[in-house]
Coordinates of C-alpha atoms in Angstrom, one line a residue:
X1 CA 78.8 62.1 50.0
X2 CA 76.5 64.8 49.2
X3 CA 77.0 68.8 50.4
X4 CA 78.4 69.3 53.4
X5 CA 77.9 72.4 55.6
X6 CA 81.2 74.3 55.7
X7 CA 81.6 75.4 59.6
X8 CA 85.1 75.4 59.9
X9 CA 85.4 79.6 59.2
X10 CA 81.7 80.3 61.1
X11 CA 84.0 78.9 64.3
X12 CA 87.5 80.4 63.6
X13 CA 87.2 82.2 66.5
X14 CA 86.5 79.6 69.1
X15 CA 84.0 77.0 70.1
X16 CA 83.1 78.8 72.8
X17 CA 80.8 81.5 73.1
X18 CA 80.5 83.6 76.2
X19 CA 79.0 87.2 76.3
X20 CA 78.0 87.6 73.2
X21 CA 81.2 86.2 71.3
X22 CA 82.7 83.5 70.1
X23 CA 86.2 82.8 71.5
X24 CA 88.9 80.1 71.9
X25 CA 88.3 77.5 75.3
X26 CA 91.6 77.8 77.3
X27 CA 91.6 74.3 78.5
X28 CA 94.9 73.5 76.7
X29 CA 93.0 70.0 75.1
X30 CA 91.0 70.4 71.8
X31 CA 88.7 68.0 70.1
X32 CA 87.5 67.3 66.9
X33 CA 84.2 66.7 65.0
X34 CA 84.3 63.9 63.3
X35 CA 81.9 63.5 60.5
X36 CA 80.1 60.2 61.4
X37 CA 78.7 59.0 58.1
X38 CA 82.6 59.8 56.4
X39 CA 84.9 59.6 59.4
X40 CA 86.3 63.0 58.4
X41 CA 87.2 65.8 60.6
X42 CA 84.9 68.9 60.9
X43 CA 86.3 71.2 62.8
X44 CA 88.9 70.8 65.5
X45 CA 88.3 73.6 68.3
X46 CA 89.8 73.8 71.8
X47 CA 88.2 72.9 74.8
X48 CA 86.7 75.0 78.2
X49 CA 88.8 74.5 81.0
X50 CA 87.2 75.7 84.4
X51 CA 88.1 79.2 84.0
X52 CA 86.1 79.4 80.8
X53 CA 83.2 78.0 82.7
X54 CA 84.4 81.1 85.8
X55 CA 83.7 83.4 82.8
X56 CA 80.6 82.5 81.1
X57 CA 79.3 82.2 84.7
X58 CA 80.5 85.9 85.8
X59 CA 78.4 86.3 82.3
X60 CA 75.6 85.2 82.7
X61 CA 75.1 86.7 86.5
X62 CA 75.8 90.1 85.0
X63 CA 73.3 90.0 82.6
X64 CA 70.4 88.1 85.7
X65 CA 69.0 91.2 87.1
X66 CA 68.5 93.9 83.9
X67 CA 67.2 90.0 82.0
X68 CA 64.3 89.3 85.0
X69 CA 63.9 93.0 85.4
X70 CA 61.9 93.3 82.0
X71 CA 58.9 92.8 81.3
X72 CA 57.4 89.5 80.5
X73 CA 55.9 91.0 77.4
X74 CA 60.0 92.3 76.3
X75 CA 60.9 88.8 77.3
X76 CA 58.2 87.6 74.4
X77 CA 59.1 89.8 71.8
X78 CA 62.6 88.9 71.8
X79 CA 61.3 85.2 71.9
X80 CA 59.3 86.0 68.8
X81 CA 61.9 87.4 67.1
X82 CA 64.5 84.7 68.2
X83 CA 61.9 82.0 66.1
X84 CA 62.0 84.0 63.1
X85 CA 65.9 84.0 63.4
X86 CA 65.8 80.6 63.4
X87 CA 63.0 79.8 60.7
X88 CA 65.4 82.7 58.0
X89 CA 68.0 79.9 58.9
X90 CA 66.5 76.5 58.9
X91 CA 68.4 75.3 55.7
X92 CA 71.9 75.8 58.2
X93 CA 71.0 74.4 61.1
X94 CA 69.7 71.0 59.5
X95 CA 72.7 70.9 57.4
X96 CA 74.9 71.3 60.4
X97 CA 72.8 69.1 62.6
X98 CA 72.6 65.9 60.1
X99 CA 76.6 66.8 59.1
X100 CA 77.6 66.8 63.7
X101 CA 74.9 63.9 63.8
X102 CA 74.7 62.1 61.1
X103 CA 70.7 61.9 61.3
X104 CA 69.4 62.1 57.8
X105 CA 68.3 65.5 56.4
X106 CA 64.6 64.5 56.0
X107 CA 64.9 64.0 59.9
X108 CA 66.7 67.2 60.8
X109 CA 64.5 69.0 58.4
X110 CA 61.1 68.0 59.3
X111 CA 61.7 67.1 62.8
X112 CA 64.5 68.6 64.5
X113 CA 64.9 72.4 63.1
X114 CA 61.0 72.7 62.7
X115 CA 60.3 71.6 66.4
X116 CA 63.0 73.6 68.1
X117 CA 61.4 77.1 66.1
X118 CA 57.7 75.9 67.0
X119 CA 59.2 75.1 71.1
X120 CA 60.4 79.0 70.6
X121 CA 57.3 80.3 69.2
X122 CA 55.7 78.6 72.4
X123 CA 57.9 79.7 74.8
X124 CA 57.9 83.6 73.5
X125 CA 53.6 83.1 74.1
X126 CA 54.4 81.4 77.7
X127 CA 56.7 83.8 78.9
X128 CA 53.3 85.6 79.4
X129 CA 51.6 83.0 80.9
X130 CA 53.5 82.4 85.0
X131 CA 50.8 81.5 86.5
X132 CA 49.9 81.5 90.0
X133 CA 47.0 80.6 92.3
X134 CA 44.2 83.5 92.6
X135 CA 44.9 86.5 94.9
X136 CA 42.1 85.6 97.4
X137 CA 41.7 86.3 101.4
X138 CA 42.1 83.0 102.4
X139 CA 42.9 83.5 106.1
X140 CA 39.9 86.3 105.9
X141 CA 42.1 89.2 107.6
X142 CA 44.4 88.6 104.4
X143 CA 45.4 88.6 100.7
X144 CA 47.4 86.3 99.9
X145 CA 49.0 86.2 95.8
X146 CA 51.3 83.8 94.4
X147 CA 54.6 85.3 92.9
X148 CA 56.8 83.4 90.2
X149 CA 60.3 85.1 90.6
X150 CA 63.1 84.0 87.9
X151 CA 66.0 81.8 90.1
X152 CA 69.1 83.2 88.7
X153 CA 71.5 82.1 86.3
X154 CA 70.9 78.4 85.7
X155 CA 73.9 75.5 84.1
X156 CA 72.5 73.2 82.0
X157 CA 74.1 70.2 80.4
X158 CA 73.1 68.6 76.8
X159 CA 73.1 65.3 75.1
X160 CA 74.7 64.7 71.8
X161 CA 71.5 62.8 70.0
X162 CA 69.4 65.7 69.8
X163 CA 72.2 69.2 69.9
X164 CA 69.8 71.4 69.2
X165 CA 66.3 70.3 69.9
X166 CA 68.1 69.4 73.5
X167 CA 69.8 73.0 73.9
X168 CA 66.7 74.6 72.9
X169 CA 64.4 72.7 75.7
X170 CA 67.8 73.6 78.3
X171 CA 67.3 77.0 77.4
X172 CA 63.8 78.3 76.2
X173 CA 62.2 78.2 79.8
X174 CA 64.7 79.1 81.5
X175 CA 65.2 82.5 79.6
X176 CA 61.3 83.0 79.3
X177 CA 61.1 83.1 82.8
X178 CA 63.4 85.6 83.5
X179 CA 66.8 83.7 84.6
X180 CA 70.3 83.6 82.3
X181 CA 71.9 80.6 81.4
X182 CA 75.2 78.8 80.7
X183 CA 74.7 75.8 78.8
X184 CA 77.5 72.7 77.6
X185 CA 76.6 70.3 74.8
X186 CA 77.9 67.2 74.5
X187 CA 82.0 67.9 73.0
X188 CA 80.8 65.8 70.1
X189 CA 78.3 68.2 69.0
X190 CA 78.7 71.7 70.0
X191 CA 77.8 73.5 66.3
X192 CA 73.5 73.5 66.2
X193 CA 74.3 75.0 70.1
X194 CA 76.6 77.5 69.4
X195 CA 74.8 78.4 66.3
X196 CA 71.7 78.8 68.3
X197 CA 73.2 81.3 70.7
X198 CA 74.2 83.1 68.2
X199 CA 70.7 83.6 66.2
X200 CA 69.6 84.3 69.8
X201 CA 72.4 87.0 69.2
X202 CA 70.8 88.1 66.2
X203 CA 67.8 88.6 67.7
X204 CA 68.9 91.1 69.8
X205 CA 69.0 89.0 73.1
X206 CA 71.3 91.0 76.0
X207 CA 74.9 89.3 75.7
X208 CA 75.4 87.0 78.7
X209 CA 71.7 85.6 78.8
X210 CA 72.5 82.8 76.5
X211 CA 76.3 81.5 76.9
X212 CA 77.6 78.6 75.5
X213 CA 80.9 76.4 77.2
X214 CA 81.6 73.3 75.5
X215 CA 84.1 71.1 77.2
X216 CA 84.7 67.9 78.8
X217 CA 82.0 66.8 81.2
X218 CA 84.9 65.8 84.1
X219 CA 86.4 69.1 84.3
X220 CA 84.1 72.0 82.7
X221 CA 80.2 70.0 83.1
X222 CA 81.2 69.4 86.6
X223 CA 82.2 72.4 87.5
X224 CA 79.4 74.6 86.4
X225 CA 77.6 72.2 88.4
X226 CA 79.0 72.9 91.3
X227 CA 79.6 76.5 90.8
X228 CA 78.6 78.6 93.5
X229 CA 76.4 81.1 91.6
X230 CA 74.4 78.7 89.7
X231 CA 71.6 78.1 91.2
X232 CA 70.0 75.3 89.2
X233 CA 71.1 72.3 86.9
X234 CA 69.7 70.7 84.5
X235 CA 70.8 67.8 83.4
X236 CA 69.5 65.3 80.1
X237 CA 71.8 62.0 79.7
X238 CA 72.6 58.9 80.7
X239 CA 71.7 57.5 84.2
X240 CA 74.7 56.8 85.5
X241 CA 76.1 60.4 84.7
X242 CA 73.1 62.2 86.3
X243 CA 73.7 60.4 89.6
X244 CA 77.3 61.7 89.6
X245 CA 75.4 65.1 88.4
X246 CA 72.7 65.1 91.6
X247 CA 76.3 64.3 93.9
X248 CA 77.8 67.2 93.4
X249 CA 74.2 69.5 92.6
X250 CA 72.8 68.4 95.7
X251 CA 76.2 68.9 97.4
X252 CA 75.3 73.1 96.9
X253 CA 72.0 73.0 97.6
X254 CA 70.7 73.7 93.8
X255 CA 67.3 72.8 92.5
X256 CA 68.1 69.8 90.4
X257 CA 66.0 68.9 86.9
X258 CA 67.2 65.1 85.4
X259 CA 65.9 63.4 82.6
X260 CA 68.0 60.6 81.7
X261 CA 67.5 57.1 80.2
X262 CA 64.7 55.3 79.1
X263 CA 64.2 51.7 77.7
X264 CA 60.4 52.5 76.3
X265 CA 58.2 49.4 76.1
X266 CA 56.1 48.8 72.8
X267 CA 53.1 46.9 74.3
X268 CA 50.8 45.3 71.7
X269 CA 47.5 43.5 72.7
X270 CA 45.8 41.0 70.8
X271 CA 43.2 43.3 69.6
X272 CA 45.6 45.8 67.9
X273 CA 46.0 46.6 64.3
X274 CA 49.0 44.6 63.3
X275 CA 50.1 46.5 60.1
X276 CA 50.1 49.9 62.0
X277 CA 52.0 48.5 65.1
X278 CA 54.4 47.1 63.1
X279 CA 54.9 50.3 61.2
X280 CA 54.9 52.3 64.4
X281 CA 57.4 49.7 65.6
X282 CA 60.2 49.7 62.7
X283 CA 59.4 53.9 63.3
X284 CA 59.7 54.4 66.3
X285 CA 63.1 51.8 66.8
X286 CA 65.3 53.3 64.6
X287 CA 64.3 57.4 64.5
X288 CA 67.6 59.1 64.7
X289 CA 69.2 55.3 64.5
X290 CA 67.7 54.2 67.1
X291 CA 69.3 57.3 69.9
X292 CA 66.6 58.4 71.8
X293 CA 66.0 57.9 75.1
X294 CA 62.0 57.4 73.9
X295 CA 62.5 54.9 71.0
X296 CA 60.7 52.1 71.3
X297 CA 62.9 49.5 72.6
X298 CA 61.3 46.5 74.2
X299 CA 58.1 45.4 72.4
X300 CA 55.9 43.2 74.6
X301 CA 53.2 41.5 71.5
X302 CA 50.4 38.8 73.0
X303 CA 51.4 35.7 72.2
X304 CA 48.3 35.3 69.2
X305 CA 50.1 38.1 67.6
X306 CA 53.6 37.8 68.3
X307 CA 55.1 35.6 65.4
X308 CA 52.8 37.7 62.7
X309 CA 54.5 40.6 64.5
X310 CA 57.9 39.8 64.3
X311 CA 57.6 38.3 60.2
X312 CA 56.2 41.9 59.5
X313 CA 58.9 44.0 61.6
X314 CA 61.5 41.8 60.0
X315 CA 60.2 42.5 56.8
X316 CA 59.9 46.1 56.6
X317 CA 63.0 47.0 58.7
X318 CA 64.8 44.8 55.3
X319 CA 63.4 48.0 53.1
X320 CA 64.9 50.7 54.9
X321 CA 67.7 52.4 53.3
X322 CA 71.0 52.6 55.0
X323 CA 72.9 56.1 53.1
X324 CA 74.0 59.0 53.1
X325 CA 72.6 61.3 55.0
X326 CA 72.3 64.6 52.7
X327 CA 70.6 62.3 50.4
X328 CA 67.1 62.5 49.8
X329 CA 66.9 58.4 49.7
X330 CA 68.4 57.9 53.2
X331 CA 65.9 56.5 56.1
X332 CA 69.0 56.1 58.6
X333 CA 72.3 57.6 59.0
X334 CA 75.4 56.6 61.4
X335 CA 75.2 56.5 64.8
X336 CA 77.4 59.4 66.2
X337 CA 80.6 58.0 66.3
X338 CA 82.4 54.3 65.2
X339 CA 82.8 54.9 69.9
X340 CA 78.7 54.5 69.8
X341 CA 78.7 51.8 67.2
X342 CA 81.1 49.3 68.2
X343 CA 79.1 49.2 71.7
X344 CA 75.9 48.6 69.5
X345 CA 77.2 46.0 68.3
X346 CA 79.0 44.5 71.2
X347 CA 74.8 44.0 73.1
X348 CA 73.9 42.3 69.1
X349 CA 76.8 40.5 69.4
X350 CA 76.1 39.0 73.5
X351 CA 72.7 38.1 72.6
X352 CA 73.9 35.6 70.1
X353 CA 74.9 33.2 72.8
X354 CA 70.8 33.7 74.2
X355 CA 68.6 35.3 71.8
X356 CA 68.0 34.9 68.4
X357 CA 68.9 37.8 65.5
X358 CA 65.9 37.9 63.3
X359 CA 67.1 40.4 61.0
X360 CA 70.1 42.9 61.4
X361 CA 73.3 42.6 63.6
X362 CA 75.7 43.4 60.9
X363 CA 78.0 46.9 60.3
X364 CA 77.7 47.5 56.7
X365 CA 81.2 47.0 53.9
X366 CA 81.2 49.2 51.2
X367 CA 80.5 52.6 50.3
X368 CA 79.3 52.5 54.1
X369 CA 82.1 51.0 55.5
X370 CA 84.1 54.2 56.8
X371 CA 81.0 55.5 58.8
X372 CA 79.4 54.3 62.2
X373 CA 76.3 52.4 60.5
X374 CA 74.9 49.5 61.6
X375 CA 72.0 48.0 59.7
X376 CA 68.7 47.6 61.7
X377 CA 68.1 44.7 63.9
X378 CA 65.4 42.5 65.3
X379 CA 66.3 40.3 68.8
X380 CA 63.9 37.5 69.2
X381 CA 64.0 35.0 72.0
X382 CA 65.5 36.8 74.7
X383 CA 64.6 36.3 78.3
X384 CA 63.0 39.6 80.2
X385 CA 65.9 39.6 82.8
X386 CA 68.9 39.2 79.7
X387 CA 70.8 42.3 78.5
X388 CA 69.3 43.5 75.8
X389 CA 66.0 43.6 77.7
X390 CA 66.8 45.4 80.4
X391 CA 70.1 48.0 79.6
X392 CA 69.8 51.1 77.3
X393 CA 71.5 50.0 74.0
X394 CA 70.9 53.7 72.4
X395 CA 71.2 52.2 68.8
X396 CA 68.6 50.5 66.4
X397 CA 67.7 47.4 67.9
X398 CA 64.6 46.2 68.9
X399 CA 63.7 43.4 71.3
X400 CA 60.4 41.6 71.2
X401 CA 58.9 39.1 73.8
X402 CA 55.6 37.5 74.4
X403 CA 52.7 37.3 77.0
X404 CA 49.7 35.6 77.4
X405 CA 47.4 37.9 79.9
X406 CA 47.1 41.9 80.1
X407 CA 48.1 41.6 83.4
X408 CA 51.7 40.3 82.6
X409 CA 52.1 42.0 79.6
X410 CA 51.6 45.4 82.2
X411 CA 53.9 43.9 84.4
X412 CA 56.4 43.2 81.9
X413 CA 56.9 46.7 80.6
X414 CA 57.0 47.9 84.2
X415 CA 59.7 45.8 84.4
X416 CA 63.1 48.0 84.3
X417 CA 64.5 50.4 86.1
X418 CA 63.5 53.3 83.9
X419 CA 60.2 55.1 82.9
X420 CA 60.5 57.8 80.4
X421 CA 57.8 56.5 77.6
X422 CA 55.7 54.0 76.8
X423 CA 53.3 53.3 74.1
X424 CA 50.1 50.7 73.9
X425 CA 48.0 49.3 71.4
X426 CA 44.9 48.0 71.5
X427 CA 41.6 49.0 69.5
X428 CA 39.5 48.4 72.7
X429 CA 39.5 51.4 74.6
X430 CA 38.9 50.3 78.1
X431 CA 42.3 48.2 77.4
X432 CA 43.9 51.3 76.5
X433 CA 42.9 53.7 79.3
X434 CA 43.5 50.8 81.5
X435 CA 47.6 50.9 80.5
X436 CA 47.3 54.9 80.4
X437 CA 46.7 54.3 83.9
X438 CA 49.2 51.3 84.7
X439 CA 52.1 52.2 82.4
X440 CA 55.1 53.8 84.6
X441 CA 56.0 56.4 82.2
X442 CA 56.2 60.2 82.1
X443 CA 54.7 59.8 78.6
X444 CA 52.2 57.0 77.7
X445 CA 51.1 56.9 73.5
X446 CA 48.3 54.8 72.9
X447 CA 48.4 53.6 68.8
X448 CA 51.4 55.4 68.5
X449 CA 55.0 56.1 69.7
X450 CA 57.3 59.1 69.6
X451 CA 55.3 62.3 68.4
X452 CA 56.0 64.9 71.2
X453 CA 54.5 68.9 70.9
X454 CA 55.6 72.0 72.8
X455 CA 52.0 72.2 74.5
X456 CA 52.9 68.7 76.5
X457 CA 56.1 67.5 79.4
X458 CA 58.4 65.9 78.6
X459 CA 60.4 63.7 81.3
X460 CA 60.3 60.7 83.2
X461 CA 59.5 58.1 86.2
X462 CA 61.9 56.2 88.8
X463 CA 65.6 55.8 86.9
X464 CA 64.7 58.4 84.3
X465 CA 64.4 61.2 86.3
X466 CA 62.5 63.6 87.2
X467 CA 61.4 67.5 86.3
X468 CA 59.6 68.7 83.0
X469 CA 60.9 69.7 79.7
X470 CA 58.8 71.6 77.5
X471 CA 55.0 73.2 78.2
X472 CA 54.1 75.4 80.6
X473 CA 55.0 72.8 83.3
X474 CA 58.7 73.5 82.6
X475 CA 58.0 76.7 84.7
X476 CA 57.6 74.7 88.2
X477 CA 61.7 74.3 87.4
X478 CA 62.8 77.7 86.5
X479 CA 60.9 79.6 88.7
X480 CA 60.3 80.2 92.0
X481 CA 57.2 80.5 94.1
X482 CA 56.7 83.5 96.4
X483 CA 53.8 84.1 98.3
X484 CA 52.8 87.3 99.3
X485 CA 50.4 88.1 102.2
X486 CA 49.0 91.3 103.6
X487 CA 47.1 92.0 106.3
X488 CA 43.5 93.9 106.0
X489 CA 42.3 95.0 109.0
X490 CA 45.3 97.9 110.4
X491 CA 44.4 96.3 113.7
X492 CA 47.9 96.4 116.3
X493 CA 46.9 93.8 118.7
X494 CA 45.6 90.5 116.7
X495 CA 44.0 88.2 118.5
X496 CA 45.9 85.4 116.9
X497 CA 48.9 87.6 119.6
X498 CA 47.7 86.1 122.9
X499 CA 48.8 82.6 121.9
X500 CA 52.5 84.3 122.5
X501 CA 51.8 87.2 124.8
X502 CA 48.8 88.3 126.8
X503 CA 45.0 87.6 127.0
X504 CA 42.0 87.7 125.2

């Protein structure tokens, strides 16, 4: 297979980044990063334990006073420098991301890495715009204004599906607002999170502002969330684990931001452009091999278009090229691990008893047999309450169901516990506008599905969590709002005092 990014020398000192340097973990346990395209070892490293988390939090706590006291302009300048360093190292980041995740290099090169650079540039600007309500005399006798202040040490946990982007989504708003951070990436995919922290040092950010601890969730993750010096936790991952994070965080009265699972509906009305909807469904269901919490997973198609949609999507899925992530012709890489591949395959095998696998549903053989590959899969004929419709599969699987009336389609689309993202496909402005109002999701696309931009917030409804990543809205998570009120009268005995003592 194609050229591989060499990481063993780069991380010879370990896979923990604490107070500005790489070091080994002290848990006594090791973990091996595996190339999911080949099954080969990429890097074996020592996992972080509780003591490593303590040191990382202590480093962040030491760095907080100076970093939070820096002017918005100084923090902005540092992030602009970081964006420039990331751009200079873009090729290394793309290759490392594809190596540890198995995603095609064209996705890493054209989506993950440039998106992260853009996000960094956005927060470099946003650091100067921590807005509050205008100062004014709201009471008549006082001047009031709002301060936004950094909250302290943030302890965040990022997932394995977009390691670089999710690390950036956690780190950037936190540090732009003046906080310091300890991030725990997934132990499967730590490489680009560590590289991001190193790039920040290259850009001149002070030691201790960004720290990375790579360890198991039950040991390092839970200790980080429960740490008494961590004042906020931001977690992206499954809803089940999110519930556990919430239990630990609320026990110590931490601020909490959760971006959890999704089961995004793809709602196609009978006046939609069939070709556009079919192409959109294939791209939106297969991005990152379906390992995307906003990926299209449930296509509801109004009955006049249903059969043609199924046929066209199947036809397009069969053209998708599986292969070496580093080959320019590859469209779809492996899943992140063989365990994840087998989990997805088990969903599909169980579905055969109650639905039709139209295309895919196979583990490829031959040159791809050693990797964690799975063919793009289209399922029809499943019931609304079936497992493949209600549960998050997190693989290259799309389920198509018919509906008759607009009311029914919208009701079915909203009929899961999740509410992260959705899309509506229609040429009718009023129909589409109704869908944007009634779909219960944090992001609703019209005649597209998946694009995100740094200026707009990302976050869910219902069991998909709460709080926002990206955009200026993310500062609601990472700042304290303080009301400051000045008396303007210089009167010693104020009129309101009589409600407590004395007469007018």
